[in-house]
mmCIF file with all atom_site columns, C-alpha atoms in Angstrom:
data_model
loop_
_atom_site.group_PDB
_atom_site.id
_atom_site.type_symbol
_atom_site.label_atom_id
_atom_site.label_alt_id
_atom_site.label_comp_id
_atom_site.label_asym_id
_atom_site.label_entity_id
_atom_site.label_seq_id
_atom_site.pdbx_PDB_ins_code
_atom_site.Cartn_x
_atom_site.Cartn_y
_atom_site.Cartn_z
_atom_site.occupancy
_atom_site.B_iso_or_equiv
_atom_site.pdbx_formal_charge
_atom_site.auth_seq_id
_atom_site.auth_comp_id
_atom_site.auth_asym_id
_atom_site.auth_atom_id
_atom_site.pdbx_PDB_model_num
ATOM 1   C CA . UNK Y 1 1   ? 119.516 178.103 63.442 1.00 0.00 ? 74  UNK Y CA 1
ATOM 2   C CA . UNK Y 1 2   ? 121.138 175.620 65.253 1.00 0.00 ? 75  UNK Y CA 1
ATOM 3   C CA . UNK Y 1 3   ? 117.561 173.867 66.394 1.00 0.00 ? 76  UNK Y CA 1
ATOM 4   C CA . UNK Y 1 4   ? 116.876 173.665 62.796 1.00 0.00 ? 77  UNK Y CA 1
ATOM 5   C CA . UNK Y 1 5   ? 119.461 171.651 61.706 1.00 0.00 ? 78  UNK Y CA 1
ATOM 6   C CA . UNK Y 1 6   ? 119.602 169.439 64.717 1.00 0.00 ? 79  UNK Y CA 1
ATOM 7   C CA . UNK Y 1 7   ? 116.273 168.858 63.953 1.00 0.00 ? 80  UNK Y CA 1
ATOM 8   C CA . UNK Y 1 8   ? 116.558 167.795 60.437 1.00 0.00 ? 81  UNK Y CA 1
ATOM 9   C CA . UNK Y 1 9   ? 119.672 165.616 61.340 1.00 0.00 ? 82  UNK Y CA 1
ATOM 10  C CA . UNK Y 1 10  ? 117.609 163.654 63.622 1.00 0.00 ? 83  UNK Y CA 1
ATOM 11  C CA . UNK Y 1 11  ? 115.019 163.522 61.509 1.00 0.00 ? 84  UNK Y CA 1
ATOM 12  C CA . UNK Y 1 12  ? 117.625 162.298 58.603 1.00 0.00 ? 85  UNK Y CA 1
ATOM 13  C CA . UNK Y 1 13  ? 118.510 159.564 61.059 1.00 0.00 ? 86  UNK Y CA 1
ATOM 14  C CA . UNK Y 1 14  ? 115.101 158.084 61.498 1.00 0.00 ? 87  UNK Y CA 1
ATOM 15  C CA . UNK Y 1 15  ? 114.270 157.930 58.544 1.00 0.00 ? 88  UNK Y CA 1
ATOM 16  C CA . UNK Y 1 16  ? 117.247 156.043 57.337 1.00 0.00 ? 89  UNK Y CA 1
ATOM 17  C CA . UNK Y 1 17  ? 117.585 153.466 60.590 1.00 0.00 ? 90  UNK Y CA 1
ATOM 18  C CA . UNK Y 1 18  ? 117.676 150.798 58.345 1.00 0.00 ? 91  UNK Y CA 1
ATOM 19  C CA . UNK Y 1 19  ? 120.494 152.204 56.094 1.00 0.00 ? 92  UNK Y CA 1
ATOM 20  C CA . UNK Y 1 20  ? 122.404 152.918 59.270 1.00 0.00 ? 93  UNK Y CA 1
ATOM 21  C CA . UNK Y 1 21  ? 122.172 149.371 60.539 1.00 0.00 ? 94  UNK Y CA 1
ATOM 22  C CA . UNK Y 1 22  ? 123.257 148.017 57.186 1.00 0.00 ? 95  UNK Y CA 1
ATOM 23  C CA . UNK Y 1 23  ? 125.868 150.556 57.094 1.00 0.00 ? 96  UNK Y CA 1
ATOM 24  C CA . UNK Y 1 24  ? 126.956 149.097 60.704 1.00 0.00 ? 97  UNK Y CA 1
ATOM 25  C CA . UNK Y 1 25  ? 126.652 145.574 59.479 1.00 0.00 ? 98  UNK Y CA 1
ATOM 26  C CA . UNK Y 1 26  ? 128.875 146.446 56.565 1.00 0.00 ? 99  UNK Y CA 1
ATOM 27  C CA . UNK Y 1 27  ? 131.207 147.965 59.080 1.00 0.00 ? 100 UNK Y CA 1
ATOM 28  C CA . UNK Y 1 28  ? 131.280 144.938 61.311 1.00 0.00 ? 101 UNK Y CA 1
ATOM 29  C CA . UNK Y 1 29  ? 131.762 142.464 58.212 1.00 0.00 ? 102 UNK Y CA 1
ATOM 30  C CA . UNK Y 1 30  ? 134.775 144.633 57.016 1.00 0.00 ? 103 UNK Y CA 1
ATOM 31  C CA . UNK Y 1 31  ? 136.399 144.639 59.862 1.00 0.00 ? 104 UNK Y CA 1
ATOM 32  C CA . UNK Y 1 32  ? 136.313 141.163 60.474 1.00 0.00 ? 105 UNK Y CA 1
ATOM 33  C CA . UNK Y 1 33  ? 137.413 139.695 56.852 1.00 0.00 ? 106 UNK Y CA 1
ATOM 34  C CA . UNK Y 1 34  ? 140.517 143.190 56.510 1.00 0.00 ? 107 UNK Y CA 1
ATOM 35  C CA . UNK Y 1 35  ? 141.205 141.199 59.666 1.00 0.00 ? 108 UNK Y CA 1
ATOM 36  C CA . UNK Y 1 36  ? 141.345 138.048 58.861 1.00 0.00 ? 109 UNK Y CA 1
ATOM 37  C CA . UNK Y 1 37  ? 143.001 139.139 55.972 1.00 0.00 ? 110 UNK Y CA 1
ATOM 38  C CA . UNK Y 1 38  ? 145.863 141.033 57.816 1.00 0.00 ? 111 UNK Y CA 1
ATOM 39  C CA . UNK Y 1 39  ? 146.725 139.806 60.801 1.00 0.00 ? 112 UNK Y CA 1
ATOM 40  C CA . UNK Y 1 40  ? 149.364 137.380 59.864 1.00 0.00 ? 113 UNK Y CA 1
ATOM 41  C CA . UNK Y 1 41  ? 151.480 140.214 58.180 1.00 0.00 ? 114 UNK Y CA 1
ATOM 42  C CA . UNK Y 1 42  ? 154.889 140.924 59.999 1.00 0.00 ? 115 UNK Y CA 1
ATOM 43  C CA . UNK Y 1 43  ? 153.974 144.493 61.110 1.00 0.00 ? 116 UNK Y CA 1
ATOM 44  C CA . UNK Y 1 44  ? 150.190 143.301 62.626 1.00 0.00 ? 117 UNK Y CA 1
ATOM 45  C CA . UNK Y 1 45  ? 151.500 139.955 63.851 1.00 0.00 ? 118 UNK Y CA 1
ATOM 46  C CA . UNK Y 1 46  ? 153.218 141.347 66.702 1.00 0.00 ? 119 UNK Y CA 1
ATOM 47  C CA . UNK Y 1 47  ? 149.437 143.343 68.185 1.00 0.00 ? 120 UNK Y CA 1
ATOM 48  C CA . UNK Y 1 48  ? 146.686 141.856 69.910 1.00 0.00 ? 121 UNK Y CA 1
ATOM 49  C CA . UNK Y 1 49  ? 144.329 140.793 67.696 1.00 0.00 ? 122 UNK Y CA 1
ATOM 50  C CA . UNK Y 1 50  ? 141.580 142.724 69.487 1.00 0.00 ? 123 UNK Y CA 1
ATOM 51  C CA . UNK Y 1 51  ? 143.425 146.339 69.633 1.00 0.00 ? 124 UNK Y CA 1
ATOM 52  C CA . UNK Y 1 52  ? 144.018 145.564 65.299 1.00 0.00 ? 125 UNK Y CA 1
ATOM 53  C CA . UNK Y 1 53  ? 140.100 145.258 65.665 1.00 0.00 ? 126 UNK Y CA 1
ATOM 54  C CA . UNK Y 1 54  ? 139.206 148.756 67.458 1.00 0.00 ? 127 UNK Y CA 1
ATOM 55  C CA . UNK Y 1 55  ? 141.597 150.671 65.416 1.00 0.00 ? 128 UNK Y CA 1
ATOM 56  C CA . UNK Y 1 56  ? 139.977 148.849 62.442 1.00 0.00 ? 129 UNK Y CA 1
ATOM 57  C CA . UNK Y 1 57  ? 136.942 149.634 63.328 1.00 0.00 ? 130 UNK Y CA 1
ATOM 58  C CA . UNK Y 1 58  ? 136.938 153.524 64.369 1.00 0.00 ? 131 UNK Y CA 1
ATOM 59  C CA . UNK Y 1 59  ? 139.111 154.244 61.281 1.00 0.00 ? 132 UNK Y CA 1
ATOM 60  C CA . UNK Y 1 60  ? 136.303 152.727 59.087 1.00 0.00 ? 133 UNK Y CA 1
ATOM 61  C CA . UNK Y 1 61  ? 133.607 154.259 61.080 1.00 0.00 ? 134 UNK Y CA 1
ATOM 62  C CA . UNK Y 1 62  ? 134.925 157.913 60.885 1.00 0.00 ? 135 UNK Y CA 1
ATOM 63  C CA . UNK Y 1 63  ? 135.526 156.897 57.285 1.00 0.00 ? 136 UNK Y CA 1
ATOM 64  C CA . UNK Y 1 64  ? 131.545 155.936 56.331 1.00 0.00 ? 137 UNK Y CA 1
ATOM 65  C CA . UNK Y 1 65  ? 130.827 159.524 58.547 1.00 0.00 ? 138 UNK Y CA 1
ATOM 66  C CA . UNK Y 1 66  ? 133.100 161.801 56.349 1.00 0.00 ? 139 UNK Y CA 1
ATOM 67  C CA . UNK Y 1 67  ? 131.912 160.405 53.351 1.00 0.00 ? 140 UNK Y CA 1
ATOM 68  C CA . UNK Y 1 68  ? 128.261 160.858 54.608 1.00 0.00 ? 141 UNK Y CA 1
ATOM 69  C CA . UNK Y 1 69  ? 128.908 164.180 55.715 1.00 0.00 ? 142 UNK Y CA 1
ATOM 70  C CA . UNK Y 1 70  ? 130.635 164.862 51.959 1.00 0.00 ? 143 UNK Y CA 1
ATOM 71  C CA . UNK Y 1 71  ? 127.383 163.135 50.370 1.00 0.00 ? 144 UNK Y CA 1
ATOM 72  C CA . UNK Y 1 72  ? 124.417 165.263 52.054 1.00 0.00 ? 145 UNK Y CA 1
ATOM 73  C CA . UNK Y 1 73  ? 126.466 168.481 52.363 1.00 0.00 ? 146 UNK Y CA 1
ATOM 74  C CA . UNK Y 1 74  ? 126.022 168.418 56.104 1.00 0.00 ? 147 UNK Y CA 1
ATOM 75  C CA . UNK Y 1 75  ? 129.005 170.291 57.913 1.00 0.00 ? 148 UNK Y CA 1
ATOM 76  C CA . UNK Y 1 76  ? 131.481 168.371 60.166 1.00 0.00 ? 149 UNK Y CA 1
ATOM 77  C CA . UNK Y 1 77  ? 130.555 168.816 63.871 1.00 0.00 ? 150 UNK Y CA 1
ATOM 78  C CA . UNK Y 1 78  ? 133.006 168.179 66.530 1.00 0.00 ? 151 UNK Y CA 1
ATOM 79  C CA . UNK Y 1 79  ? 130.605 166.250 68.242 1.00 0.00 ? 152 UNK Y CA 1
ATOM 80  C CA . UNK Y 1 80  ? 129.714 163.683 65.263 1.00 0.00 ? 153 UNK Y CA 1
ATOM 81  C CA . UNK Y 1 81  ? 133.165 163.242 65.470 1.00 0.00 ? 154 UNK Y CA 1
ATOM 82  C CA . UNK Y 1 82  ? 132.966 162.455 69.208 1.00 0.00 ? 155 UNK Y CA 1
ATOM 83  C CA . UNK Y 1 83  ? 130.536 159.831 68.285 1.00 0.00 ? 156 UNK Y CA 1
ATOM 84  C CA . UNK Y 1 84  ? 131.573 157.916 65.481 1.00 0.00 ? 157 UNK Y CA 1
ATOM 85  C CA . UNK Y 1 85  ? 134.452 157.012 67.830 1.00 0.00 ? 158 UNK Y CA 1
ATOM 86  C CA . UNK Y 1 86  ? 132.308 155.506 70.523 1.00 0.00 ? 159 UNK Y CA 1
ATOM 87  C CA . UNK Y 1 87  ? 130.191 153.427 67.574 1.00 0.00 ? 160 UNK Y CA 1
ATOM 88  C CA . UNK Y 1 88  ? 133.697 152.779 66.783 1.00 0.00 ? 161 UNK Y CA 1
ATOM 89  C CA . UNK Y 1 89  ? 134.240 151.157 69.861 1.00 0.00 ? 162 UNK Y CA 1
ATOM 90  C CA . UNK Y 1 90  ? 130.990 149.971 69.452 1.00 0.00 ? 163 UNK Y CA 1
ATOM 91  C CA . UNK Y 1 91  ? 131.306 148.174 66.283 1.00 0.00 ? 164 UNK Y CA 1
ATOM 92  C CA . UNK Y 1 92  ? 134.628 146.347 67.204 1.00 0.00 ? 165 UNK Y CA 1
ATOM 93  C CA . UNK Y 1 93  ? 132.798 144.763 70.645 1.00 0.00 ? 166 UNK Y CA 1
ATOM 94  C CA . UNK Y 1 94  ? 130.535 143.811 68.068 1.00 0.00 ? 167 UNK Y CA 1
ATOM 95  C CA . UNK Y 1 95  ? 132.851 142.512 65.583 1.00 0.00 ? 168 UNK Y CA 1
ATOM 96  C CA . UNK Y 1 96  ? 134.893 140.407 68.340 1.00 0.00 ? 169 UNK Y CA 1
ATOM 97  C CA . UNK Y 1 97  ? 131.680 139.146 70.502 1.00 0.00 ? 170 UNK Y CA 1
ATOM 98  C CA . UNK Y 1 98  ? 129.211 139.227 68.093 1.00 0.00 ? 171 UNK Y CA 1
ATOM 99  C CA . UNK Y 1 99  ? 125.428 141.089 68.300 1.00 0.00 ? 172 UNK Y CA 1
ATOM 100 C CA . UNK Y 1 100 ? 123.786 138.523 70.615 1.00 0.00 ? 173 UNK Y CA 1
ATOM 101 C CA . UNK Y 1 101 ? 126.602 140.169 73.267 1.00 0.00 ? 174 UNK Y CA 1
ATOM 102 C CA . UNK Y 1 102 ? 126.169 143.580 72.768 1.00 0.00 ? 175 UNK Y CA 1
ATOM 103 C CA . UNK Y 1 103 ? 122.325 143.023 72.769 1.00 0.00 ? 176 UNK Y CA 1
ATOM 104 C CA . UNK Y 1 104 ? 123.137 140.583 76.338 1.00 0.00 ? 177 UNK Y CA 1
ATOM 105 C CA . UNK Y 1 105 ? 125.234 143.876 77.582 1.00 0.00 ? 178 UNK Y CA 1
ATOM 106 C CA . UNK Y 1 106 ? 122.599 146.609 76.531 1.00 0.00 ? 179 UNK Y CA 1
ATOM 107 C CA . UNK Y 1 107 ? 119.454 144.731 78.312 1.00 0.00 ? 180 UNK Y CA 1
ATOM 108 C CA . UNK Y 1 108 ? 121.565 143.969 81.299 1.00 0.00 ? 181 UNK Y CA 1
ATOM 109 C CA . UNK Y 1 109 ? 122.072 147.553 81.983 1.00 0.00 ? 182 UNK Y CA 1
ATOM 110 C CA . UNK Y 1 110 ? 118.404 148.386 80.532 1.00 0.00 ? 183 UNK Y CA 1
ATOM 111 C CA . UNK Y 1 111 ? 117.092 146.107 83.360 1.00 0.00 ? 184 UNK Y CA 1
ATOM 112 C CA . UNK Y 1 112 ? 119.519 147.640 86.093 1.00 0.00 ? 185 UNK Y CA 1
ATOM 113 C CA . UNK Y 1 113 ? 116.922 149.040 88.478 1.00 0.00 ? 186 UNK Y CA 1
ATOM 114 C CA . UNK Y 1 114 ? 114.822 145.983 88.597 1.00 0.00 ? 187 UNK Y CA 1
ATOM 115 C CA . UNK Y 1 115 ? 115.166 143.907 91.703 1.00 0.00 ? 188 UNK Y CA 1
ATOM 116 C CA . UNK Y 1 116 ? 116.508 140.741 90.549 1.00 0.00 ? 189 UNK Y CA 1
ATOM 117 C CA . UNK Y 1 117 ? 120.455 140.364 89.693 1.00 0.00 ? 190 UNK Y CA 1
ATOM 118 C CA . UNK Y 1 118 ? 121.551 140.027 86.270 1.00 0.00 ? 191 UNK Y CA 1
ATOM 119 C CA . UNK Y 1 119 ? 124.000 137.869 86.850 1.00 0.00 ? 192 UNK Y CA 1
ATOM 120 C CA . UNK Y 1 120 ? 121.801 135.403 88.485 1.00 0.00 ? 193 UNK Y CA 1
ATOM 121 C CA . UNK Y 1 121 ? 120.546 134.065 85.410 1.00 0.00 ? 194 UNK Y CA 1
ATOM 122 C CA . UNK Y 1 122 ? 124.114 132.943 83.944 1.00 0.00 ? 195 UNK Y CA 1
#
Protein backbone atom coordinates (compact mmCIF):
# COMPACT_ATOMS: atom_id res chain seq x y z
CA UNK A 1 0.00 0.00 0.00
CA UNK A 2 2.51 2.21 0.94
CA UNK A 3 4.86 1.21 -2.33
CA UNK A 4 1.92 2.17 -4.32
CA UNK A 5 1.56 5.49 -3.47
CA UNK A 6 5.20 6.28 -3.19
CA UNK A 7 5.29 5.15 -6.46
CA UNK A 8 2.70 7.27 -7.99
CA UNK A 9 4.07 10.36 -6.04
CA UNK A 10 7.28 9.99 -7.73
CA UNK A 11 5.88 9.35 -10.70
CA UNK A 12 3.56 12.68 -10.17
CA UNK A 13 6.86 14.46 -9.70
CA UNK A 14 8.44 13.58 -12.98
CA UNK A 15 6.07 14.20 -14.83
CA UNK A 16 5.48 17.69 -13.64
CA UNK A 17 9.48 18.79 -13.27
CA UNK A 18 8.78 21.62 -15.18
CA UNK A 19 5.75 22.83 -13.09
CA UNK A 20 7.89 22.30 -10.03
CA UNK A 21 10.71 24.48 -11.28
CA UNK A 22 8.28 27.21 -12.22
CA UNK A 23 6.62 26.73 -9.01
CA UNK A 24 10.29 27.27 -7.40
CA UNK A 25 10.93 30.21 -9.63
CA UNK A 26 7.67 31.71 -8.51
CA UNK A 27 8.79 31.01 -5.00
CA UNK A 28 12.16 32.65 -5.41
CA UNK A 29 10.57 35.82 -7.24
CA UNK A 30 8.06 36.21 -4.27
CA UNK A 31 10.30 36.17 -1.88
CA UNK A 32 12.49 38.59 -3.22
CA UNK A 33 9.88 41.51 -4.29
CA UNK A 34 7.47 40.64 -0.36
CA UNK A 35 11.06 41.52 0.52
CA UNK A 36 11.83 44.28 -1.02
CA UNK A 37 8.56 45.30 -0.27
CA UNK A 38 8.85 44.82 3.59
CA UNK A 39 11.90 45.26 4.88
CA UNK A 40 11.85 48.88 5.65
CA UNK A 41 8.74 48.42 7.99
CA UNK A 42 9.49 49.16 11.77
CA UNK A 43 8.90 45.55 12.97
CA UNK A 44 11.33 43.89 9.91
CA UNK A 45 13.79 46.78 10.00
CA UNK A 46 15.35 45.72 13.08
CA UNK A 47 16.25 41.62 11.38
CA UNK A 48 18.85 40.69 9.12
CA UNK A 49 17.77 40.93 5.90
CA UNK A 50 18.81 37.35 5.14
CA UNK A 51 16.96 35.54 8.27
CA UNK A 52 13.47 37.88 6.81
CA UNK A 53 14.50 35.84 3.59
CA UNK A 54 14.54 32.07 5.03
CA UNK A 55 11.51 32.58 7.06
CA UNK A 56 10.02 34.06 3.84
CA UNK A 57 10.86 31.50 2.01
CA UNK A 58 9.92 28.17 4.07
CA UNK A 59 6.58 29.82 5.02
CA UNK A 60 5.80 30.16 1.24
CA UNK A 61 7.20 26.84 0.43
CA UNK A 62 5.11 24.83 3.01
CA UNK A 63 2.38 27.12 1.73
CA UNK A 64 2.58 25.97 -2.31
CA UNK A 65 2.91 22.10 -0.53
CA UNK A 66 -0.41 22.32 1.50
CA UNK A 67 -2.18 23.72 -1.20
CA UNK A 68 -0.77 20.95 -3.53
CA UNK A 69 -1.48 18.39 -1.16
CA UNK A 70 -5.31 20.05 -0.84
CA UNK A 71 -5.40 20.10 -4.85
CA UNK A 72 -4.52 16.28 -5.75
CA UNK A 73 -6.07 14.84 -2.56
CA UNK A 74 -2.73 13.42 -1.56
CA UNK A 75 -2.48 13.03 2.37
CA UNK A 76 0.03 15.13 4.42
CA UNK A 77 3.17 13.07 5.23
CA UNK A 78 5.43 14.04 7.96
CA UNK A 79 8.18 13.64 5.80
CA UNK A 80 6.93 16.10 2.85
CA UNK A 81 6.82 18.27 5.57
CA UNK A 82 10.47 17.54 6.46
CA UNK A 83 11.26 18.52 2.99
CA UNK A 84 9.59 21.48 1.97
CA UNK A 85 11.64 22.99 4.82
CA UNK A 86 15.00 22.08 3.42
CA UNK A 87 13.73 23.48 -0.32
CA UNK A 88 12.84 26.17 1.99
CA UNK A 89 16.21 26.70 2.88
CA UNK A 90 16.88 25.96 -0.45
CA UNK A 91 14.94 28.55 -2.15
CA UNK A 92 16.12 31.48 0.14
CA UNK A 93 20.12 30.57 -0.77
CA UNK A 94 18.67 30.89 -4.00
CA UNK A 95 16.79 33.98 -3.58
CA UNK A 96 19.88 35.82 -1.78
CA UNK A 97 22.82 34.31 -4.16
CA UNK A 98 21.05 33.68 -7.05
CA UNK A 99 20.90 30.09 -9.28
CA UNK A 100 24.36 30.40 -10.87
CA UNK A 101 25.48 29.82 -6.86
CA UNK A 102 23.49 27.13 -5.93
CA UNK A 103 24.32 25.44 -9.33
CA UNK A 104 28.45 26.59 -8.39
CA UNK A 105 27.67 24.81 -4.78
CA UNK A 106 25.84 21.61 -6.16
CA UNK A 107 28.74 20.73 -8.89
CA UNK A 108 31.39 21.51 -6.37
CA UNK A 109 30.21 18.81 -4.16
CA UNK A 110 29.09 16.62 -7.35
CA UNK A 111 32.81 16.73 -8.36
CA UNK A 112 34.11 15.99 -4.69
CA UNK A 113 35.89 12.71 -5.33
CA UNK A 114 37.75 13.86 -8.33
CA UNK A 115 41.38 14.63 -7.78
CA UNK A 116 41.68 18.18 -8.47
CA UNK A 117 40.55 20.92 -5.71
CA UNK A 118 37.57 22.90 -6.23
CA UNK A 119 38.74 25.72 -4.93
CA UNK A 120 41.65 25.87 -7.19
CA UNK A 121 39.80 27.21 -9.95
CA UNK A 122 38.54 30.51 -8.04
Amino acid sequence: MVDAMQLDVFKMVMENINLLIFVAGVICFLNVVITQVTKGLPGLRSIPTDLQVLVLSVALTLIAYFACVDMTGFPVTWYFVIAMIVIGFVLALVATKGWTYVAELFWRFQHKGDDTDADEKE
